[in-house]
Coordinates of C-alpha atoms in Angstrom, one line a residue:
X1111 CA -31.6 -1.7 -14.4
X1112 CA -32.0 1.9 -15.3
X1113 CA -34.9 2.7 -17.5
X1114 CA -36.9 5.9 -18.6
X1115 CA -39.2 4.4 -20.8
X1116 CA -42.3 6.3 -21.5
X1117 CA -40.6 9.1 -19.3
X1118 CA -40.6 13.2 -20.5
X1119 CA -36.5 12.9 -20.4
X1120 CA -36.8 10.3 -23.4
X1121 CA -39.6 12.0 -25.7
X1122 CA -36.9 14.1 -27.8
X1123 CA -34.9 11.5 -28.2
X1124 CA -37.6 8.8 -29.6
X1125 CA -39.6 11.8 -31.8
X1126 CA -35.8 11.9 -33.5
X1127 CA -36.0 7.6 -33.6
X1128 CA -39.0 7.6 -36.0
X1129 CA -36.9 8.8 -39.1
X1130 CA -35.1 5.9 -41.1
X1131 CA -32.0 8.6 -41.4
X1132 CA -31.9 9.0 -37.7
X1133 CA -32.0 5.4 -36.4
X1134 CA -29.7 4.4 -39.1
X1135 CA -26.8 7.4 -37.4
X1136 CA -27.7 6.0 -33.9
X1137 CA -27.3 2.3 -34.5
X1138 CA -23.8 3.3 -36.5
X1139 CA -23.1 5.2 -33.0
X1140 CA -23.9 2.7 -30.3
X1141 CA -20.9 -0.2 -29.8
X1142 CA -20.7 -2.7 -31.8
X1143 CA -21.4 -5.3 -29.1
X1144 CA -25.2 -3.0 -29.2
X1145 CA -25.3 -2.3 -32.3
X1146 CA -25.7 -6.2 -33.4
X1147 CA -28.3 -7.3 -30.6
X1148 CA -31.4 -9.0 -32.9
X1149 CA -34.1 -5.9 -33.2
X1150 CA -36.2 -8.1 -30.9
X1151 CA -34.1 -6.9 -27.9
X1152 CA -33.8 -3.4 -29.5
X1153 CA -38.0 -3.3 -28.9
X1154 CA -38.2 -4.7 -25.5
X1155 CA -36.0 -3.7 -24.0
X1156 CA -37.7 -3.4 -21.1
X1157 CA -38.2 -6.4 -20.7
X1158 CA -35.1 -8.0 -20.0
X1159 CA -32.1 -6.9 -17.2
X1160 CA -29.3 -7.7 -18.9
X1161 CA -25.7 -5.6 -19.5
X1162 CA -26.4 -5.2 -23.3
X1163 CA -29.7 -3.3 -23.3
X1164 CA -29.2 -1.4 -20.0
X1165 CA -26.3 -0.1 -22.0
X1166 CA -28.9 0.6 -24.4
X1167 CA -31.1 2.6 -22.5
X1168 CA -28.9 4.7 -21.6
X1169 CA -26.9 5.8 -24.8
X1170 CA -30.8 6.2 -26.0
X1171 CA -31.0 8.9 -22.6
X1172 CA -27.7 10.5 -23.4
X1173 CA -26.0 9.7 -19.8
X1174 CA -23.5 7.4 -20.8
X1175 CA -20.7 7.4 -24.0
X1176 CA -21.2 5.1 -25.8
X1177 CA -18.1 3.2 -26.2
X1178 CA -17.7 3.9 -22.3
X1179 CA -17.0 0.0 -21.2
X1180 CA -19.9 -0.8 -17.9
X1181 CA -18.8 0.4 -14.6
X1182 CA -21.0 -2.1 -12.8
X1183 CA -19.5 -5.3 -13.4
X1184 CA -16.2 -7.0 -13.9
X1185 CA -14.5 -7.5 -17.3
X1186 CA -16.5 -9.9 -19.2
X1187 CA -13.0 -11.0 -21.0
X1188 CA -13.5 -13.0 -24.0
X1189 CA -16.9 -15.0 -23.8
X1190 CA -17.4 -18.5 -22.6
X1191 CA -14.6 -21.2 -22.4
X1192 CA -14.6 -24.6 -22.2
X1193 CA -12.7 -26.8 -20.6
X1194 CA -12.6 -30.4 -21.8
X1195 CA -12.6 -31.4 -25.3
X1196 CA -14.4 -33.6 -28.0
X1197 CA -11.8 -36.5 -26.9
X1198 CA -12.3 -36.2 -23.1
X1199 CA -15.8 -34.8 -22.9
X1200 CA -19.2 -35.7 -20.8
X1201 CA -20.1 -37.0 -18.0
X1202 CA -18.0 -34.8 -16.1
X1203 CA -20.4 -32.6 -13.1
X1204 CA -19.2 -31.6 -9.4
X1205 CA -16.2 -28.9 -9.7
X1206 CA -14.0 -26.9 -7.8
X1207 CA -11.3 -24.8 -8.8
X1208 CA -8.6 -22.8 -8.1
X1209 CA -6.3 -20.2 -9.3
X1210 CA -2.3 -20.2 -7.9
X1211 CA -2.5 -16.9 -6.3
X1212 CA 1.5 -16.4 -6.7
X1213 CA 0.8 -15.9 -10.9
X1214 CA -3.3 -15.7 -11.7
X1215 CA -1.5 -17.5 -15.5
X1216 CA -2.5 -20.6 -13.7
X1217 CA -5.1 -22.4 -12.4
X1218 CA -6.5 -25.6 -11.7
X1219 CA -10.1 -27.1 -12.2
X1220 CA -11.0 -31.2 -11.0
X1221 CA -15.1 -32.5 -12.4
X1222 CA -16.5 -36.0 -12.5
X1223 CA -15.0 -37.6 -15.5
X1224 CA -16.5 -41.5 -15.5
X1225 CA -13.6 -42.7 -16.5
X1226 CA -11.1 -44.6 -14.7
X1227 CA -9.9 -42.5 -12.2
X1228 CA -13.0 -40.9 -11.7
X1229 CA -12.2 -37.0 -11.8
X1230 CA -10.9 -35.4 -14.5
X1231 CA -8.4 -32.7 -13.5
X1232 CA -7.6 -28.8 -16.0
X1233 CA -5.3 -27.2 -16.4
X1234 CA -4.3 -23.4 -17.6
X1235 CA -1.3 -21.4 -18.5
X1236 CA -3.0 -18.5 -20.2
X1237 CA -5.6 -17.7 -17.9
X1238 CA -8.3 -19.6 -18.6
X1239 CA -8.4 -18.8 -22.6
X1240 CA -6.6 -23.3 -23.0
X1241 CA -7.3 -26.1 -21.4
X1242 CA -5.6 -29.0 -20.6
X1243 CA -7.2 -32.4 -19.5
X1244 CA -6.0 -35.8 -18.4
X1245 CA -8.0 -38.2 -16.0
X1246 CA -6.6 -37.9 -13.0
X1247 CA -2.8 -39.8 -12.9
X1248 CA -3.9 -42.4 -10.8
X1249 CA -0.6 -45.3 -12.1
X1250 CA -3.3 -47.2 -12.7
X1251 CA -5.5 -47.4 -9.6
X1252 CA -9.1 -46.9 -9.9
X1253 CA -10.9 -43.1 -8.6
X1254 CA -14.7 -42.9 -7.8
X1255 CA -15.8 -39.0 -7.5
X1256 CA -16.1 -36.4 -5.5
X1257 CA -12.8 -33.8 -6.6
X1258 CA -11.7 -31.5 -4.8
X1259 CA -8.6 -29.0 -5.5
X1260 CA -6.9 -25.8 -3.8
X1261 CA -3.6 -24.0 -4.0
X1262 CA -1.2 -23.1 -1.4
X1263 CA -0.1 -19.4 -0.7
X1264 CA 3.0 -20.7 -3.0
X1265 CA 1.7 -22.2 -5.5
X1266 CA 1.6 -26.2 -5.0
X1267 CA -1.6 -27.5 -5.5
X1268 CA -3.2 -29.8 -4.7
X1269 CA -6.2 -32.9 -5.7
X1270 CA -8.4 -34.7 -3.4
X1271 CA -10.1 -38.1 -5.1
X1272 CA -12.1 -40.4 -3.7
X1273 CA -12.9 -43.5 -3.8
X1274 CA -14.3 -45.2 -1.1
X1275 CA -13.0 -46.9 1.6
X1276 CA -9.9 -44.0 1.0
X1277 CA -9.5 -40.5 -0.7
X1278 CA -6.1 -40.4 -3.0
X1279 CA -3.9 -36.9 -2.5
X1280 CA -2.1 -35.7 -5.7
X1281 CA 0.4 -32.7 -5.3
X1282 CA 1.9 -30.5 -8.1
X1283 CA 4.2 -28.0 -7.8
X1284 CA 4.9 -27.2 -11.3
X1285 CA 0.2 -25.7 -11.5
X1286 CA -0.6 -29.2 -12.9
X1287 CA 2.1 -30.4 -15.5
X1288 CA 4.0 -33.4 -12.7
X1289 CA 0.8 -34.9 -9.7
X1290 CA 3.0 -36.8 -7.2
X1291 CA 0.7 -39.7 -5.3
X1292 CA 0.8 -39.1 -1.8
X1293 CA -0.6 -41.4 1.2
X1294 CA -4.1 -42.4 1.2
X1295 CA -6.3 -42.0 4.0
X1296 CA -9.5 -44.0 5.3
X1297 CA -13.0 -41.4 3.9
X1298 CA -16.3 -43.5 3.2
X1299 CA -17.8 -40.5 1.4
X1300 CA -17.2 -36.5 0.4
X1301 CA -13.7 -35.8 0.8
X1302 CA -12.3 -31.9 0.5
X1303 CA -9.1 -30.5 1.2
X1304 CA -7.5 -27.2 2.9
X1305 CA -4.5 -25.9 2.5
X1306 CA -2.8 -24.1 5.4
X1307 CA -1.6 -19.9 3.8
X1308 CA 1.0 -20.2 6.0
X1309 CA 2.6 -23.8 4.9
X1310 CA 1.7 -25.4 1.9
X1311 CA 2.8 -28.6 3.7
X1312 CA 0.0 -28.6 5.8
X1313 CA -3.0 -29.8 4.2
X1314 CA -6.6 -30.4 5.8
X1315 CA -8.8 -33.4 5.0
X1316 CA -12.6 -33.9 5.7
X1317 CA -15.0 -35.9 4.5
X1318 CA -18.9 -37.7 5.9
X1319 CA -18.0 -41.0 8.6
X1320 CA -20.9 -42.9 6.6
X1321 CA -22.1 -44.8 8.3
X1322 CA -20.3 -45.5 11.2
X1323 CA -20.5 -42.3 13.1
X1324 CA -23.0 -40.2 9.9
X1325 CA -20.3 -37.3 11.7
X1326 CA -18.2 -34.5 9.7
X1327 CA -14.4 -36.0 10.9
X1328 CA -10.9 -35.1 9.1
X1329 CA -7.3 -35.3 9.2
X1330 CA -3.9 -32.9 9.0
X1331 CA -0.6 -33.4 7.8
X1332 CA 2.2 -31.5 8.1
X1333 CA 4.5 -33.1 5.6
X1334 CA 2.8 -32.2 2.6
X1335 CA 0.4 -35.7 3.1
X1336 CA 3.5 -38.2 3.3
X1337 CA 1.8 -39.1 6.6
X1338 CA -1.4 -38.3 8.6
X1339 CA -2.6 -37.6 12.0
X1340 CA -5.7 -40.3 13.2
X1341 CA -8.3 -38.4 12.2
X1342 CA -10.3 -36.4 14.7
X1343 CA -13.7 -35.3 15.2
X1344 CA -15.5 -31.7 13.3
X1345 CA -19.4 -32.6 13.1
X1346 CA -21.0 -32.8 16.7
X1347 CA -23.7 -36.2 17.6
X1348 CA -26.5 -36.0 15.3
X1349 CA -30.2 -36.5 15.9
X1350 CA -30.7 -40.3 16.1
X1351 CA -32.1 -40.8 12.1
X1352 CA -29.8 -38.1 10.9
X1353 CA -26.4 -37.6 9.7
X1354 CA -24.2 -34.9 8.5
X1355 CA -22.4 -34.2 4.7
X1356 CA -20.8 -31.7 2.4
X1357 CA -18.0 -30.7 4.5
X1358 CA -15.6 -27.3 3.1
X1359 CA -13.2 -26.3 5.6
X1360 CA -11.1 -23.1 5.4
X1361 CA -7.8 -22.3 7.4
X1362 CA -7.2 -18.5 7.4
X1363 CA -3.7 -17.1 7.7
X1364 CA -4.0 -16.9 11.2
X1365 CA -4.8 -20.5 11.3
X1366 CA -8.6 -20.5 12.6
X1367 CA -10.3 -23.1 10.9
X1368 CA -13.5 -23.4 10.1
X1369 CA -16.2 -26.0 8.3
X1370 CA -19.5 -25.5 7.4
X1371 CA -21.5 -28.3 6.7
X1372 CA -25.1 -29.7 6.4
X1373 CA -26.8 -31.9 9.0
X1374 CA -30.1 -33.5 8.4
X1375 CA -32.4 -34.7 11.0
X1376 CA -34.2 -37.5 9.8
X1377 CA -32.8 -39.3 6.8
X1378 CA -36.1 -41.3 6.6
X1379 CA -38.7 -38.6 6.6
X1380 CA -35.9 -36.2 3.8
X1381 CA -36.2 -32.7 4.2
X1382 CA -39.3 -32.8 5.7
X1383 CA -37.8 -33.3 9.3
X1384 CA -35.6 -30.2 9.0
X1385 CA -31.9 -29.2 7.8
X1386 CA -29.7 -27.1 9.0
X1387 CA -26.5 -25.7 8.2
X1388 CA -23.7 -25.9 10.7
X1389 CA -20.0 -24.1 11.0
X1390 CA -17.3 -25.7 13.0
X1391 CA -14.1 -23.5 14.2
X1392 CA -10.7 -24.7 15.8
X1393 CA -8.0 -22.2 16.6
X1394 CA -5.6 -25.1 17.9
X1395 CA -4.9 -26.8 14.7
X1396 CA -8.2 -29.2 14.8
X1397 CA -7.8 -30.5 18.3
X1398 CA -11.0 -28.9 19.5
X1399 CA -13.9 -27.5 17.9
X1400 CA -17.1 -25.7 18.9
X1401 CA -20.4 -25.5 16.1
X1402 CA -22.3 -23.0 15.2
X1403 CA -26.3 -24.6 14.2
X1404 CA -28.4 -22.5 12.0
X1405 CA -31.9 -23.6 10.7
X1406 CA -33.0 -23.6 7.5
X1407 CA -35.2 -24.3 4.2
X1408 CA -33.4 -26.5 1.8
X1409 CA -34.5 -24.5 -2.0
X1410 CA -35.9 -27.4 -3.9
X1411 CA -38.8 -30.3 -3.6
X1412 CA -39.2 -32.2 -0.6
X1413 CA -38.8 -35.9 -1.3
X1414 CA -37.6 -38.4 1.5
X1415 CA -35.9 -40.1 -1.4
X1416 CA -33.3 -38.3 -1.3
X1417 CA -32.6 -38.2 2.5
X1418 CA -32.9 -34.6 3.4
X1419 CA -31.6 -33.4 0.0
X1420 CA -33.8 -31.4 -2.5
X1421 CA -35.2 -32.0 -6.6
X1422 CA -35.2 -29.4 -9.0
X1423 CA -37.0 -30.3 -12.4
X1424 CA -35.5 -30.3 -15.5
X1425 CA -38.9 -31.2 -17.7
X1426 CA -42.3 -31.2 -17.3
X1427 CA -42.5 -34.6 -17.0
X1428 CA -41.3 -34.1 -13.1
X1429 CA -37.6 -35.5 -13.8
X1430 CA -35.0 -34.1 -11.5
X1431 CA -31.8 -33.9 -10.1
X1432 CA -30.7 -33.7 -6.8
X1433 CA -29.4 -30.2 -4.9
X1434 CA -28.0 -29.0 -1.6
X1435 CA -28.1 -26.6 0.7
X1436 CA -25.0 -26.5 2.1
X1437 CA -22.8 -23.6 2.8
X1438 CA -20.4 -22.6 1.3
X1439 CA -17.8 -20.6 3.8
X1440 CA -15.3 -17.7 3.4
X1441 CA -13.2 -15.7 5.7
X1442 CA -12.2 -12.0 5.5
X1443 CA -8.0 -12.0 4.5
X1444 CA -8.5 -9.2 7.5
X1445 CA -10.3 -10.1 10.3
X1446 CA -10.5 -14.1 11.1
X1447 CA -14.0 -12.7 13.4
X1448 CA -15.7 -11.8 10.2
X1449 CA -17.4 -15.4 8.0
X1450 CA -19.2 -15.2 5.0
X1451 CA -21.5 -17.6 4.1
X1452 CA -23.4 -18.7 0.7
X1453 CA -25.9 -21.9 0.1
X1454 CA -28.9 -21.7 -1.9
X1455 CA -32.2 -21.5 0.2
X1456 CA -35.7 -21.7 0.8
X1457 CA -36.1 -18.9 2.9
X1458 CA -37.5 -15.6 1.2
X1459 CA -39.1 -17.7 -2.0
X1460 CA -42.2 -18.9 -2.9
X1461 CA -43.7 -22.8 -3.3
X1462 CA -42.1 -25.0 -5.5
X1463 CA -43.1 -28.0 -6.9
X1464 CA -41.3 -31.0 -8.8
X1465 CA -44.0 -34.0 -9.7
X1466 CA -45.2 -34.7 -6.6
X1467 CA -42.8 -33.4 -4.2
X1468 CA -43.4 -30.3 -2.9
X1469 CA -40.7 -27.2 -1.4
X1470 CA -39.3 -23.3 -2.3
X1471 CA -37.6 -22.6 -5.2
X1472 CA -33.6 -21.0 -4.1
X1473 CA -32.4 -18.0 -3.6
X1474 CA -28.7 -17.8 -3.4
X1475 CA -28.7 -16.7 0.1
X1476 CA -26.0 -14.4 1.7
X1477 CA -24.8 -14.2 5.8
X1478 CA -22.4 -13.2 7.7
X1479 CA -20.5 -13.6 11.3
X1480 CA -18.5 -10.5 13.1
X1481 CA -17.8 -13.0 16.1
X1482 CA -16.3 -15.2 15.0
X1483 CA -19.3 -18.3 13.4
X1484 CA -21.4 -17.6 17.0
X1485 CA -23.7 -15.9 15.8
X1486 CA -25.2 -15.2 11.8
X1487 CA -26.9 -13.0 10.7
X1488 CA -30.2 -13.0 9.0
X1489 CA -30.1 -14.7 4.6
X1490 CA -30.6 -12.0 2.4
X1491 CA -30.5 -12.8 -1.5
X1492 CA -28.1 -12.1 -3.5
X1493 CA -29.4 -12.7 -7.0
X1494 CA -32.1 -9.3 -7.2
X1495 CA -35.1 -11.4 -9.8
X1496 CA -37.5 -11.4 -7.0
X1497 CA -39.0 -15.0 -6.4
X1498 CA -40.6 -17.7 -8.5
X1499 CA -37.2 -18.4 -9.8
X1500 CA -34.2 -21.3 -8.9
X1501 CA -30.7 -20.3 -7.6
X1502 CA -28.8 -23.4 -7.3
X1503 CA -24.9 -24.5 -6.4
X1504 CA -23.1 -21.6 -5.7
X1505 CA -20.1 -20.7 -4.5
X1506 CA -17.5 -18.8 -2.6
X1507 CA -14.5 -17.3 -2.7
X1508 CA -12.8 -14.2 -1.0
X1509 CA -9.7 -12.0 -2.5
X1510 CA -6.7 -11.6 -0.8
X1511 CA -8.2 -6.9 -1.1
X1512 CA -11.4 -8.5 1.4
X1513 CA -13.3 -8.6 -2.0
X1514 CA -16.0 -11.1 -2.2
X1515 CA -17.4 -12.6 -5.8
X1516 CA -20.4 -15.6 -5.4
X1517 CA -21.6 -17.9 -8.5
X1518 CA -24.1 -19.8 -9.0
X1519 CA -26.8 -21.3 -11.7
X1520 CA -29.6 -18.7 -12.7
X1521 CA -32.8 -20.3 -13.8
X1522 CA -34.2 -16.6 -14.5
X1523 CA -33.8 -15.9 -18.0
X1524 CA -35.7 -19.1 -18.8
X1525 CA -39.4 -18.8 -18.7
X1526 CA -39.9 -22.5 -17.8
X1527 CA -37.4 -23.1 -14.7
X1528 CA -35.8 -25.7 -16.5
X1529 CA -32.4 -24.4 -18.3
X1530 CA -29.8 -22.5 -16.7
X1531 CA -27.5 -19.7 -16.6
X1532 CA -24.4 -19.0 -14.9
X1533 CA -24.3 -15.8 -13.0
X1534 CA -22.0 -13.8 -10.5
X1535 CA -21.8 -11.2 -8.4
X1536 CA -19.4 -9.0 -6.0
X1537 CA -20.0 -7.3 -3.0
X1538 CA -17.3 -4.5 -2.0
X1539 CA -18.4 -4.1 1.2
X1540 CA -18.5 -7.6 3.1
X1541 CA -21.8 -8.5 2.1
X1542 CA -24.0 -5.3 2.9
X1543 CA -24.1 -4.9 -0.8
X1544 CA -24.2 -6.7 -3.6
X1545 CA -23.8 -6.4 -7.5
X1546 CA -24.6 -9.2 -9.7
X1547 CA -25.3 -9.8 -14.0
X1548 CA -25.0 -12.7 -16.0
X1549 CA -22.2 -15.1 -17.2
X1550 CA -22.7 -17.6 -20.1
X1551 CA -23.2 -17.1 -23.2
X1552 CA -26.0 -19.6 -23.4
X1553 CA -28.5 -21.4 -20.9
X1554 CA -27.9 -24.5 -20.2
X1555 CA -29.9 -27.8 -20.0
X1556 CA -29.1 -29.8 -16.8
X1557 CA -29.7 -33.8 -16.8
X1558 CA -30.5 -35.8 -13.2
X1559 CA -27.1 -35.6 -12.3
X1560 CA -24.7 -33.0 -12.7
X1561 CA -23.2 -33.6 -9.2
X1562 CA -23.5 -31.8 -5.5
X1563 CA -21.4 -27.7 -6.7
X1564 CA -20.1 -25.8 -9.4
X1565 CA -17.0 -24.0 -8.2
X1566 CA -16.0 -20.6 -8.4
X1567 CA -12.3 -18.4 -7.9
X1568 CA -11.3 -15.3 -7.9
X1569 CA -7.4 -13.7 -7.6
X1570 CA -5.9 -10.3 -8.2
X1571 CA -6.0 -10.3 -12.1
X1572 CA -8.7 -13.8 -12.5
X1573 CA -12.1 -14.6 -11.7
X1574 CA -12.8 -18.3 -12.8
X1575 CA -16.5 -19.9 -12.6
X1576 CA -17.2 -23.9 -13.1
X1577 CA -20.5 -25.0 -13.5
X1578 CA -22.1 -28.0 -15.6
X1579 CA -22.9 -27.2 -19.4
X1580 CA -24.8 -28.9 -22.0
X1581 CA -24.1 -27.0 -25.1
X1582 CA -21.4 -30.1 -26.4
X1583 CA -22.9 -33.1 -24.8
X1584 CA -26.3 -34.5 -22.5
X1585 CA -24.1 -35.8 -20.2
X1586 CA -22.4 -32.2 -19.4
X1587 CA -19.0 -30.5 -19.9
X1588 CA -16.8 -28.5 -17.4
X1589 CA -16.8 -24.7 -19.0
X1590 CA -15.8 -20.8 -17.5
X1591 CA -15.6 -17.7 -18.2
X1592 CA -12.1 -15.4 -17.7
X1593 CA -13.2 -12.7 -16.8
X1594 CA -10.8 -9.4 -15.2
X1595 CA -12.1 -8.6 -11.2

């Protein structure tokens, strides 16, 4: 935030503002969104770091046209939008979202929803301003959880739904108006989806093979999910007491596949035993794989009961929700050797405690590889608030022109470090520098379960985060905030 509070340059403006008449004239000349700020915001504008106060300070110094749009963040649109509705509300968490690359008016989001199908599907035809919500159409079959959604380059959409020991795959050729249930595959836990940008009939499911092998495995279909090839291993052998979880696949337009996942070294000792992020790579349609393993520090307090996951408190009594630091992967659209990773990690943070559990605060951390995932850079924090507050559940997307967008939950604006606000950031130089900004209109109070991931999608013409929001229901609804890149 630019601030010249107390500097000699601001003296004349401050003197002129001492009279009520001048102050009234000043307020009249401000843009409406700044003029309507509560007086307490203006009085203590140097205490905060957001667009409104920054614009106010810049206006005081005469640095900007008061009616000009800010240049340092995307157009923030019309405000927060509820993706569910009063008749389809509550117990919704664990979000993914995708935008149709052919037409950004259309997007599809998914969540756990606690109904018969287990997964809610949310669709928009007006760039996220309004949404329809439904329990996933499984023809009366029961589902469970772990929703996934992806669009192909020709506008074909797929949704994945776990119902152990199988995964359902739904396909839509009309942006979610109608869905076709494809052939099931055997998956015991945490399925995810990717579609080949060269052919939307080529899709891939990754999953956690727990407890049989404790490894990440996959399936591949070349006919849109009508048939599937045999399962194959993606992850390498974990330690004897360890396991692999939370896979996220990406397929480049040259066919290179990357899968990010997390490896827990000892489920009995939890994250005290050590946690690693892994990136697996295949250049032969998943027949063979190489793995790169990165030691990290899990964001959140560490407790053996979570088998490697961290926890963040939601109140002073020590209640909390679980969190993973699993890697979310992105690939440069031109060069498949440039691979990006974000996760919630404690490498750069202060110690943190939740009840009797101890660990580290979480940052939204970024790493980059320029050699096809063989090595990754040291982590940098995308959030620029310093140490001592928590960031968690980041998601990364890369637009067709190579701009990186990241969204995450951020607790910096709550002095008690319990409530969160959705933040986003973008980079136009392959992650070397970042511009971050708050997105949501209000802070939200998490419950003791808000899933394991939240979503972020970016296409030319549209940005859509998707996060757990408790303003309408304490058990959570999906919200987004449509914006223009």
